[in-house]
Amino acid sequence: MLIAHPHGHYHFLQGIDPYSCGVIADPGYEIVHVTLSRALPWREGFDRIDAHLKAEDWAARSDATHRHALCAIELRSPAPFTMQGFIDFNREYCAVLQQWDLYVGEHNPIARTNVAPIDLSHDAIRPPSEPVLHAFSYVVANDQIDRQTLIVAGAGELREGILVTEGLIRPGDTSPESMREKATYVMQVMDQRLKGLGGDWDLINAVNVYTIFPLEGILEDILLPTMGPAHRHGIRWYYTRPPVVDIDFEMDLHGVVRERIL
């Protein structure tokens, strides 16, 4: 279900408690994507977001604050969580969103991706020691923009996105056949969420894949045919694991006009 944020100037696709399934800016507004030049511990990262949005002087109405512009978060974790560990972390994370008064009724409107970089035992390539903020997205006014901007939240091969181990597709099986099944499911979720937001693949300029397993066969048989016009932007492959043990393939999508480094 697509829900209007009463103050944020965007709509969000209803998800589960820790995150929405995606966000799309309202007419006359756009979503700006920001990557941190240096990842920060996630709570410190929220302080950085707060300062950045306040400096943007976003809120022009008495019924909104600058924090209501925030619409998506991207985290990096030290290692995949157990399912219970993920639920426990989400409880802390959601408490911050609630303190910021970002919920719409009982719904969390903020899209999210959370993945775990692999430790390659190299000083320059190590996972963080704690969950960190990698990037975020927010909404700004733009009466000149002539296209929609959106973020599709991260999803792995977890049926219905419900946080129970019974929902995992072929857990522990990373054979080529199993990985194709997982990738097929995730790509279907991406397509469904994109269409659920009212968008299509011609709006997408960043297709992000998070897995440590080879994309041979998956890329040409599963991803590219569905991407259609978005294929010309290529695919960003992040050598990371999804956030929960036994999830092996995750994706998210960005369709934005402006990318910033902070």
C-alpha positions as protocol buffer text, in pm:
chain_id: "A"
residue {
  index: 1
  type: MET
  ca { x: 0 y: 0 z: 0 }
}
residue {
  index: 2
  type: LEU
  ca { x: 133 y: 344 z: -100 }
}
residue {
  index: 3
  type: ILE
  ca { x: 99 y: 593 z: 187 }
}
residue {
  index: 4
  type: ALA
  ca { x: 143 y: 972 z: 180 }
}
residue {
  index: 5
  type: HIS
  ca { x: 381 y: 1118 z: 436 }
}
residue {
  index: 6
  type: PRO
  ca { x: 186 y: 1415 z: 576 }
}
residue {
  index: 7
  type: HIS
  ca { x: 497 y: 1633 z: 620 }
}
residue {
  index: 8
  type: GLY
  ca { x: 775 y: 1475 z: 415 }
}
residue {
  index: 9
  type: HIS
  ca { x: 648 y: 1549 z: 60 }
}
residue {
  index: 10
  type: TYR
  ca { x: 686 y: 1186 z: -43 }
}
residue {
  index: 11
  type: HIS
  ca { x: 489 y: 864 z: -50 }
}
residue {
  index: 12
  type: PHE
  ca { x: 616 y: 534 z: 88 }
}
residue {
  index: 13
  type: LEU
  ca { x: 536 y: 173 z: 15 }
}
residue {
  index: 14
  type: GLN
  ca { x: 429 y: 3 z: 337 }
}
residue {
  index: 15
  type: GLY
  ca { x: 681 y: -248 z: 465 }
}
residue {
  index: 16
  type: ILE
  ca { x: 742 y: -397 z: 809 }
}
residue {
  index: 17
  type: ASP
  ca { x: 836 y: -227 z: 1134 }
}
residue {
  index: 18
  type: PRO
  ca { x: 1210 y: -171 z: 1066 }
}
residue {
  index: 19
  type: TYR
  ca { x: 1166 y: -16 z: 720 }
}
residue {
  index: 20
  type: SER
  ca { x: 936 y: 69 z: 435 }
}
residue {
  index: 21
  type: CYS
  ca { x: 968 y: -101 z: 98 }
}
residue {
  index: 22
  type: GLY
  ca { x: 1051 y: 221 z: -85 }
}
residue {
  index: 23
  type: VAL
  ca { x: 985 y: 593 z: -124 }
}
residue {
  index: 24
  type: ILE
  ca { x: 893 y: 827 z: -411 }
}
residue {
  index: 25
  type: ALA
  ca { x: 898 y: 1207 z: -406 }
}
residue {
  index: 26
  type: ASP
  ca { x: 579 y: 1405 z: -460 }
}
residue {
  index: 27
  type: PRO
  ca { x: 540 y: 1633 z: -766 }
}
residue {
  index: 28
  type: GLY
  ca { x: 749 y: 1948 z: -721 }
}
residue {
  index: 29
  type: TYR
  ca { x: 998 y: 1764 z: -498 }
}
residue {
  index: 30
  type: GLU
  ca { x: 1296 y: 1535 z: -551 }
}
residue {
  index: 31
  type: ILE
  ca { x: 1493 y: 1279 z: -356 }
}
residue {
  index: 32
  type: VAL
  ca { x: 1864 y: 1357 z: -316 }
}
residue {
  index: 33
  type: HIS
  ca { x: 2103 y: 1070 z: -240 }
}
residue {
  index: 34
  type: VAL
  ca { x: 2403 y: 1140 z: -14 }
}
residue {
  index: 35
  type: THR
  ca { x: 2701 y: 910 z: 50 }
}
residue {
  index: 36
  type: LEU
  ca { x: 2926 y: 984 z: 345 }
}
residue {
  index: 37
  type: SER
  ca { x: 3292 y: 1030 z: 257 }
}
residue {
  index: 38
  type: ARG
  ca { x: 3368 y: 839 z: 576 }
}
residue {
  index: 39
  type: ALA
  ca { x: 3122 y: 599 z: 735 }
}
residue {
  index: 40
  type: LEU
  ca { x: 3018 y: 693 z: 1089 }
}
residue {
  index: 41
  type: PRO
  ca { x: 2882 y: 486 z: 1380 }
}
residue {
  index: 42
  type: TRP
  ca { x: 2514 y: 483 z: 1302 }
}
residue {
  index: 43
  type: ARG
  ca { x: 2397 y: 697 z: 1595 }
}
residue {
  index: 44
  type: GLU
  ca { x: 2669 y: 953 z: 1518 }
}
residue {
  index: 45
  type: GLY
  ca { x: 2558 y: 928 z: 1157 }
}
residue {
  index: 46
  type: PHE
  ca { x: 2210 y: 1039 z: 1257 }
}
residue {
  index: 47
  type: ASP
  ca { x: 2366 y: 1344 z: 1420 }
}
residue {
  index: 48
  type: ARG
  ca { x: 2538 y: 1419 z: 1089 }
}
residue {
  index: 49
  type: ILE
  ca { x: 2208 y: 1381 z: 904 }
}
residue {
  index: 50
  type: ASP
  ca { x: 2039 y: 1611 z: 1152 }
}
residue {
  index: 51
  type: ALA
  ca { x: 2303 y: 1882 z: 1105 }
}
residue {
  index: 52
  type: HIS
  ca { x: 2294 y: 1850 z: 727 }
}
residue {
  index: 53
  type: LEU
  ca { x: 1917 y: 1874 z: 701 }
}
residue {
  index: 54
  type: LYS
  ca { x: 1907 y: 2165 z: 944 }
}
residue {
  index: 55
  type: ALA
  ca { x: 2163 y: 2348 z: 729 }
}
residue {
  index: 56
  type: GLU
  ca { x: 1945 y: 2288 z: 424 }
}
residue {
  index: 57
  type: ASP
  ca { x: 1674 y: 2494 z: 598 }
}
residue {
  index: 58
  type: TRP
  ca { x: 1424 y: 2246 z: 455 }
}
residue {
  index: 59
  type: ALA
  ca { x: 1121 y: 2307 z: 671 }
}
residue {
  index: 60
  type: ALA
  ca { x: 914 y: 2596 z: 545 }
}
residue {
  index: 61
  type: ARG
  ca { x: 592 y: 2506 z: 725 }
}
residue {
  index: 62
  type: SER
  ca { x: 501 y: 2506 z: 1090 }
}
residue {
  index: 63
  type: ASP
  ca { x: 376 y: 2146 z: 1074 }
}
residue {
  index: 64
  type: ALA
  ca { x: 711 y: 2005 z: 958 }
}
residue {
  index: 65
  type: THR
  ca { x: 1069 y: 1986 z: 1084 }
}
residue {
  index: 66
  type: HIS
  ca { x: 1389 y: 1944 z: 887 }
}
residue {
  index: 67
  type: ARG
  ca { x: 1401 y: 1580 z: 1003 }
}
residue {
  index: 68
  type: HIS
  ca { x: 1085 y: 1498 z: 810 }
}
residue {
  index: 69
  type: ALA
  ca { x: 1289 y: 1531 z: 488 }
}
residue {
  index: 70
  type: LEU
  ca { x: 1476 y: 1207 z: 566 }
}
residue {
  index: 71
  type: CYS
  ca { x: 1337 y: 920 z: 359 }
}
residue {
  index: 72
  type: ALA
  ca { x: 1603 y: 646 z: 327 }
}
residue {
  index: 73
  type: ILE
  ca { x: 1901 y: 505 z: 520 }
}
residue {
  index: 74
  type: GLU
  ca { x: 2190 y: 277 z: 418 }
}
residue {
  index: 75
  type: LEU
  ca { x: 2388 y: 94 z: 686 }
}
residue {
  index: 76
  type: ARG
  ca { x: 2694 y: -132 z: 692 }
}
residue {
  index: 77
  type: SER
  ca { x: 2730 y: -391 z: 969 }
}
residue {
  index: 78
  type: PRO
  ca { x: 3030 y: -588 z: 1102 }
}
residue {
  index: 79
  type: ALA
  ca { x: 2880 y: -925 z: 1009 }
}
residue {
  index: 80
  type: PRO
  ca { x: 2542 y: -1078 z: 930 }
}
residue {
  index: 81
  type: PHE
  ca { x: 2311 y: -1088 z: 1230 }
}
residue {
  index: 82
  type: THR
  ca { x: 2127 y: -1390 z: 1354 }
}
residue {
  index: 83
  type: MET
  ca { x: 1757 y: -1338 z: 1296 }
}
residue {
  index: 84
  type: GLN
  ca { x: 1706 y: -1252 z: 1663 }
}
residue {
  index: 85
  type: GLY
  ca { x: 2010 y: -1023 z: 1661 }
}
residue {
  index: 86
  type: PHE
  ca { x: 1866 y: -840 z: 1361 }
}
residue {
  index: 87
  type: ILE
  ca { x: 1533 y: -799 z: 1537 }
}
residue {
  index: 88
  type: ASP
  ca { x: 1711 y: -664 z: 1846 }
}
residue {
  index: 89
  type: PHE
  ca { x: 1914 y: -414 z: 1641 }
}
residue {
  index: 90
  type: ASN
  ca { x: 1602 y: -301 z: 1457 }
}
residue {
  index: 91
  type: ARG
  ca { x: 1435 y: -228 z: 1789 }
}
residue {
  index: 92
  type: GLU
  ca { x: 1715 y: 20 z: 1878 }
}
residue {
  index: 93
  type: TYR
  ca { x: 1714 y: 169 z: 1530 }
}
residue {
  index: 94
  type: CYS
  ca { x: 1337 y: 218 z: 1523 }
}
residue {
  index: 95
  type: ALA
  ca { x: 1350 y: 387 z: 1863 }
}
residue {
  index: 96
  type: VAL
  ca { x: 1564 y: 663 z: 1708 }
}
residue {
  index: 97
  type: LEU
  ca { x: 1318 y: 709 z: 1421 }
}
residue {
  index: 98
  type: GLN
  ca { x: 1036 y: 735 z: 1672 }
}
residue {
  index: 99
  type: GLN
  ca { x: 1233 y: 990 z: 1877 }
}
residue {
  index: 100
  type: TRP
  ca { x: 1265 y: 1192 z: 1556 }
}
residue {
  index: 101
  type: ASP
  ca { x: 886 y: 1169 z: 1513 }
}
residue {
  index: 102
  type: LEU
  ca { x: 925 y: 1011 z: 1169 }
}
residue {
  index: 103
  type: TYR
  ca { x: 658 y: 742 z: 1194 }
}
residue {
  index: 104
  type: VAL
  ca { x: 328 y: 794 z: 1016 }
}
residue {
  index: 105
  type: GLY
  ca { x: 82 y: 647 z: 1261 }
}
residue {
  index: 106
  type: GLU
  ca { x: 211 y: 296 z: 1322 }
}
residue {
  index: 107
  type: HIS
  ca { x: 405 y: 283 z: 995 }
}
residue {
  index: 108
  type: ASN
  ca { x: 779 y: 334 z: 949 }
}
residue {
  index: 109
  type: PRO
  ca { x: 818 y: 537 z: 625 }
}
residue {
  index: 110
  type: ILE
  ca { x: 1198 y: 518 z: 599 }
}
residue {
  index: 111
  type: ALA
  ca { x: 1340 y: 286 z: 331 }
}
residue {
  index: 112
  type: ARG
  ca { x: 1658 y: 102 z: 431 }
}
residue {
  index: 113
  type: THR
  ca { x: 1942 y: -118 z: 311 }
}
residue {
  index: 114
  type: ASN
  ca { x: 2171 y: -286 z: 565 }
}
residue {
  index: 115
  type: VAL
  ca { x: 2451 y: -515 z: 449 }
}
residue {
  index: 116
  type: ALA
  ca { x: 2774 y: -661 z: 589 }
}
residue {
  index: 117
  type: PRO
  ca { x: 3105 y: -610 z: 402 }
}
residue {
  index: 118
  type: ILE
  ca { x: 3336 y: -912 z: 388 }
}
residue {
  index: 119
  type: ASP
  ca { x: 3660 y: -920 z: 587 }
}
residue {
  index: 120
  type: LEU
  ca { x: 3935 y: -976 z: 328 }
}
residue {
  index: 121
  type: SER
  ca { x: 4209 y: -957 z: 595 }
}
residue {
  index: 122
  type: HIS
  ca { x: 4349 y: -645 z: 435 }
}
residue {
  index: 123
  type: ASP
  ca { x: 4398 y: -322 z: 629 }
}
residue {
  index: 124
  type: ALA
  ca { x: 4211 y: -121 z: 368 }
}
residue {
  index: 125
  type: ILE
  ca { x: 3928 y: -372 z: 326 }
}
residue {
  index: 126
  type: ARG
  ca { x: 3779 y: -461 z: 660 }
}
residue {
  index: 127
  type: PRO
  ca { x: 3421 y: -451 z: 785 }
}
residue {
  index: 128
  type: PRO
  ca { x: 3328 y: -189 z: 1043 }
}
residue {
  index: 129
  type: SER
  ca { x: 3358 y: -278 z: 1410 }
}
residue {
  index: 130
  type: GLU
  ca { x: 2997 y: -167 z: 1468 }
}
residue {
  index: 131
  type: PRO
  ca { x: 2698 y: -79 z: 1248 }
}
residue {
  index: 132
  type: VAL
  ca { x: 2774 y: 242 z: 1057 }
}
residue {
  index: 133
  type: LEU
  ca { x: 2589 y: 490 z: 839 }
}
residue {
  index: 134
  type: HIS
  ca { x: 2702 y: 463 z: 477 }
}
residue {
  index: 135
  type: ALA
  ca { x: 2447 y: 685 z: 301 }
}
residue {
  index: 136
  type: PHE
  ca { x: 2107 y: 848 z: 330 }
}
residue {
  index: 137
  type: SER
  ca { x: 1844 y: 1014 z: 111 }
}
residue {
  index: 138
  type: TYR
  ca { x: 1619 y: 1310 z: 170 }
}
residue {
  index: 139
  type: VAL
  ca { x: 1352 y: 1518 z: -2 }
}
residue {
  index: 140
  type: VAL
  ca { x: 1393 y: 1876 z: -124 }
}
residue {
  index: 141
  type: ALA
  ca { x: 1165 y: 2113 z: -314 }
}
residue {
  index: 142
  type: ASN
  ca { x: 1232 y: 2138 z: -689 }
}
residue {
  index: 143
  type: ASP
  ca { x: 960 y: 2294 z: -902 }
}
residue {
  index: 144
  type: GLN
  ca { x: 1175 y: 2249 z: -1215 }
}
residue {
  index: 145
  type: ILE
  ca { x: 1215 y: 1872 z: -1199 }
}
residue {
  index: 146
  type: ASP
  ca { x: 1042 y: 1689 z: -1482 }
}
residue {
  index: 147
  type: ARG
  ca { x: 1075 y: 1329 z: -1363 }
}
residue {
  index: 148
  type: GLN
  ca { x: 1000 y: 1118 z: -1058 }
}
residue {
  index: 149
  type: THR
  ca { x: 1274 y: 1026 z: -811 }
}
residue {
  index: 150
  type: LEU
  ca { x: 1261 y: 721 z: -587 }
}
residue {
  index: 151
  type: ILE
  ca { x: 1444 y: 467 z: -372 }
}
residue {
  index: 152
  type: VAL
  ca { x: 1352 y: 98 z: -358 }
}
residue {
  index: 153
  type: ALA
  ca { x: 1460 y: -50 z: -24 }
}
residue {
  index: 154
  type: GLY
  ca { x: 1694 y: -345 z: 4 }
}
residue {
  index: 155
  type: ALA
  ca { x: 1548 y: -696 z: -7 }
}
residue {
  index: 156
  type: GLY
  ca { x: 1694 y: -1046 z: 10 }
}
residue {
  index: 157
  type: GLU
  ca { x: 1547 y: -1389 z: -48 }
}
residue {
  index: 158
  type: LEU
  ca { x: 1314 y: -1375 z: 251 }
}
residue {
  index: 159
  type: ARG
  ca { x: 957 y: -1456 z: 153 }
}
residue {
  index: 160
  type: GLU
  ca { x: 717 y: -1170 z: 220 }
}
residue {
  index: 161
  type: GLY
  ca { x: 1001 y: -985 z: 394 }
}
residue {
  index: 162
  type: ILE
  ca { x: 881 y: -1123 z: 729 }
}
residue {
  index: 163
  type: LEU
  ca { x: 1163 y: -1171 z: 982 }
}
residue {
  index: 164
  type: VAL
  ca { x: 1130 y: -1543 z: 1050 }
}
residue {
  index: 165
  type: THR
  ca { x: 1379 y: -1815 z: 955 }
}
residue {
  index: 166
  type: GLU
  ca { x: 1099 y: -2018 z: 797 }
}
residue {
  index: 167
  type: GLY
  ca { x: 1073 y: -1753 z: 527 }
}
residue {
  index: 168
  type: LEU
  ca { x: 1426 y: -1806 z: 397 }
}
residue {
  index: 169
  type: ILE
  ca { x: 1463 y: -1957 z: 49 }
}
residue {
  index: 170
  type: ARG
  ca { x: 1689 y: -2265 z: 53 }
}
residue {
  index: 171
  type: PRO
  ca { x: 1895 y: -2156 z: 357 }
}
residue {
  index: 172
  type: GLY
  ca { x: 2251 y: -2286 z: 358 }
}
residue {
  index: 173
  type: ASP
  ca { x: 2234 y: -2385 z: -9 }
}
residue {
  index: 174
  type: THR
  ca { x: 2457 y: -2167 z: -230 }
}
residue {
  index: 175
  type: SER
  ca { x: 2472 y: -2396 z: -530 }
}
residue {
  index: 176
  type: PRO
  ca { x: 2438 y: -2223 z: -869 }
}
residue {
  index: 177
  type: GLU
  ca { x: 2081 y: -2352 z: -900 }
}
residue {
  index: 178
  type: SER
  ca { x: 1990 y: -2221 z: -555 }
}
residue {
  index: 179
  type: MET
  ca { x: 2150 y: -1882 z: -619 }
}
residue {
  index: 180
  type: ARG
  ca { x: 1949 y: -1847 z: -940 }
}
residue {
  index: 181
  type: GLU
  ca { x: 1630 y: -1916 z: -746 }
}
residue {
  index: 182
  type: LYS
  ca { x: 1724 y: -1660 z: -482 }
}
residue {
  index: 183
  type: ALA
  ca { x: 1819 y: -1397 z: -740 }
}
residue {
  index: 184
  type: THR
  ca { x: 1496 y: -1459 z: -932 }
}
residue {
  index: 185
  type: TYR
  ca { x: 1290 y: -1403 z: -620 }
}
residue {
  index: 186
  type: VAL
  ca { x: 1479 y: -1085 z: -524 }
}
residue {
  index: 187
  type: MET
  ca { x: 1448 y: -942 z: -874 }
}
residue {
  index: 188
  type: GLN
  ca { x: 1074 y: -1007 z: -865 }
}
residue {
  index: 189
  type: VAL
  ca { x: 1056 y: -817 z: -537 }
}
residue {
  index: 190
  type: MET
  ca { x: 1248 y: -524 z: -689 }
}
residue {
  index: 191
  type: ASP
  ca { x: 1011 y: -512 z: -984 }
}
residue {
  index: 192
  type: GLN
  ca { x: 703 y: -536 z: -762 }
}
residue {
  index: 193
  type: ARG
  ca { x: 823 y: -261 z: -530 }
}
residue {
  index: 194
  type: LEU
  ca { x: 918 y: -36 z: -819 }
}
residue {
  index: 195
  type: LYS
  ca { x: 577 y: -78 z: -978 }
}
residue {
  index: 196
  type: GLY
  ca { x: 411 y: -42 z: -638 }
}
residue {
  index: 197
  type: LEU
  ca { x: 570 y: 301 z: -604 }
}
residue {
  index: 198
  type: GLY
  ca { x: 423 y: 397 z: -940 }
}
residue {
  index: 199
  type: GLY
  ca { x: 762 y: 390 z: -1111 }
}
residue {
  index: 200
  type: ASP
  ca { x: 924 y: 187 z: -1386 }
}
residue {
  index: 201
  type: TRP
  ca { x: 1272 y: 83 z: -1490 }
}
residue {
  index: 202
  type: ASP
  ca { x: 1331 y: 388 z: -1709 }
}
residue {
  index: 203
  type: LEU
  ca { x: 1358 y: 591 z: -1384 }
}
residue {
  index: 204
  type: ILE
  ca { x: 1634 y: 374 z: -1235 }
}
residue {
  index: 205
  type: ASN
  ca { x: 1998 y: 481 z: -1263 }
}
residue {
  index: 206
  type: ALA
  ca { x: 2153 y: 264 z: -990 }
}
residue {
  index: 207
  type: VAL
  ca { x: 2093 y: -109 z: -956 }
}
residue {
  index: 208
  type: ASN
  ca { x: 2284 y: -234 z: -652 }
}
residue {
  index: 209
  type: VAL
  ca { x: 2358 y: -603 z: -590 }
}
residue {
  index: 210
  type: TYR
  ca { x: 2490 y: -730 z: -257 }
}
residue {
  index: 211
  type: THR
  ca { x: 2635 y: -1082 z: -260 }
}
residue {
  index: 212
  type: ILE
  ca { x: 2966 y: -1267 z: -237 }
}
residue {
  index: 213
  type: PHE
  ca { x: 2859 y: -1525 z: -494 }
}
residue {
  index: 214
  type: PRO
  ca { x: 2930 y: -1513 z: -870 }
}
residue {
  index: 215
  type: LEU
  ca { x: 2683 y: -1333 z: -1094 }
}
residue {
  index: 216
  type: GLU
  ca { x: 2764 y: -1544 z: -1399 }
}
residue {
  index: 217
  type: GLY
  ca { x: 2435 y: -1661 z: -1551 }
}
residue {
  index: 218
  type: ILE
  ca { x: 2235 y: -1453 z: -1302 }
}
residue {
  index: 219
  type: LEU
  ca { x: 2336 y: -1127 z: -1466 }
}
residue {
  index: 220
  type: GLU
  ca { x: 2244 y: -1213 z: -1824 }
}
residue {
  index: 221
  type: ASP
  ca { x: 1951 y: -1447 z: -1756 }
}
residue {
  index: 222
  type: ILE
  ca { x: 1775 y: -1286 z: -1458 }
}
residue {
  index: 223
  type: LEU
  ca { x: 1882 y: -928 z: -1391 }
}
residue {
  index: 224
  type: LEU
  ca { x: 1940 y: -760 z: -1726 }
}
residue {
  index: 225
  type: PRO
  ca { x: 1620 y: -884 z: -1900 }
}
residue {
  index: 226
  type: THR
  ca { x: 1404 y: -738 z: -1623 }
}
residue {
  index: 227
  type: MET
  ca { x: 1600 y: -411 z: -1600 }
}
residue {
  index: 228
  type: GLY
  ca { x: 1512 y: -308 z: -1954 }
}
residue {
  index: 229
  type: PRO
  ca { x: 1620 y: 53 z: -2014 }
}
residue {
  index: 230
  type: ALA
  ca { x: 1803 y: 67 z: -1679 }
}
residue {
  index: 231
  type: HIS
  ca { x: 2064 y: -176 z: -1813 }
}
residue {
  index: 232
  type: ARG
  ca { x: 2257 y: 109 z: -1975 }
}
residue {
  index: 233
  type: HIS
  ca { x: 2360 y: 231 z: -1629 }
}
residue {
  index: 234
  type: GLY
  ca { x: 2515 y: -106 z: -1549 }
}
residue {
  index: 235
  type: ILE
  ca { x: 2507 y: -282 z: -1213 }
}
residue {
  index: 236
  type: ARG
  ca { x: 2693 y: -195 z: -896 }
}
residue {
  index: 237
  type: TRP
  ca { x: 2813 y: -518 z: -733 }
}
residue {
  index: 238
  type: TYR
  ca { x: 2901 y: -480 z: -365 }
}
residue {
  index: 239
  type: TYR
  ca { x: 3107 y: -769 z: -228 }
}
residue {
  index: 240
  type: THR
  ca { x: 2903 y: -792 z: 90 }
}
residue {
  index: 241
  type: ARG
  ca { x: 2664 y: -1024 z: 264 }
}
residue {
  index: 242
  type: PRO
  ca { x: 2302 y: -934 z: 334 }
}
residue {
  index: 243
  type: PRO
  ca { x: 2228 y: -845 z: 697 }
}
residue {
  index: 244
  type: VAL
  ca { x: 2102 y: -1183 z: 821 }
}
residue {
  index: 245
  type: VAL
  ca { x: 2275 y: -1523 z: 835 }
}
residue {
  index: 246
  type: ASP
  ca { x: 2167 y: -1752 z: 548 }
}
residue {
  index: 247
  type: ILE
  ca { x: 2044 y: -1468 z: 326 }
}
residue {
  index: 248
  type: ASP
  ca { x: 2281 y: -1471 z: 28 }
}
residue {
  index: 249
  type: PHE
  ca { x: 2150 y: -1223 z: -231 }
}
residue {
  index: 250
  type: GLU
  ca { x: 2017 y: -872 z: -184 }
}
residue {
  index: 251
  type: MET
  ca { x: 1939 y: -578 z: -411 }
}
residue {
  index: 252
  type: ASP
  ca { x: 1813 y: -221 z: -397 }
}
residue {
  index: 253
  type: LEU
  ca { x: 1737 y: 47 z: -659 }
}
residue {
  index: 254
  type: HIS
  ca { x: 1791 y: 422 z: -688 }
}
residue {
  index: 255
  type: GLY
  ca { x: 1631 y: 659 z: -934 }
}
residue {
  index: 256
  type: VAL
  ca { x: 1764 y: 1006 z: -852 }
}
residue {
  index: 257
  type: VAL
  ca { x: 1888 y: 1317 z: -1028 }
}
residue {
  index: 258
  type: ARG
  ca { x: 2137 y: 1438 z: -769 }
}
residue {
  index: 259
  type: GLU
  ca { x: 2406 y: 1238 z: -589 }
}
residue {
  index: 260
  type: ARG
  ca { x: 2617 y: 1409 z: -325 }
}
residue {
  index: 261
  type: ILE
  ca { x: 2925 y: 1323 z: -117 }
}
residue {
  index: 262
  type: LEU
  ca { x: 2923 y: 1458 z: 237 }
}
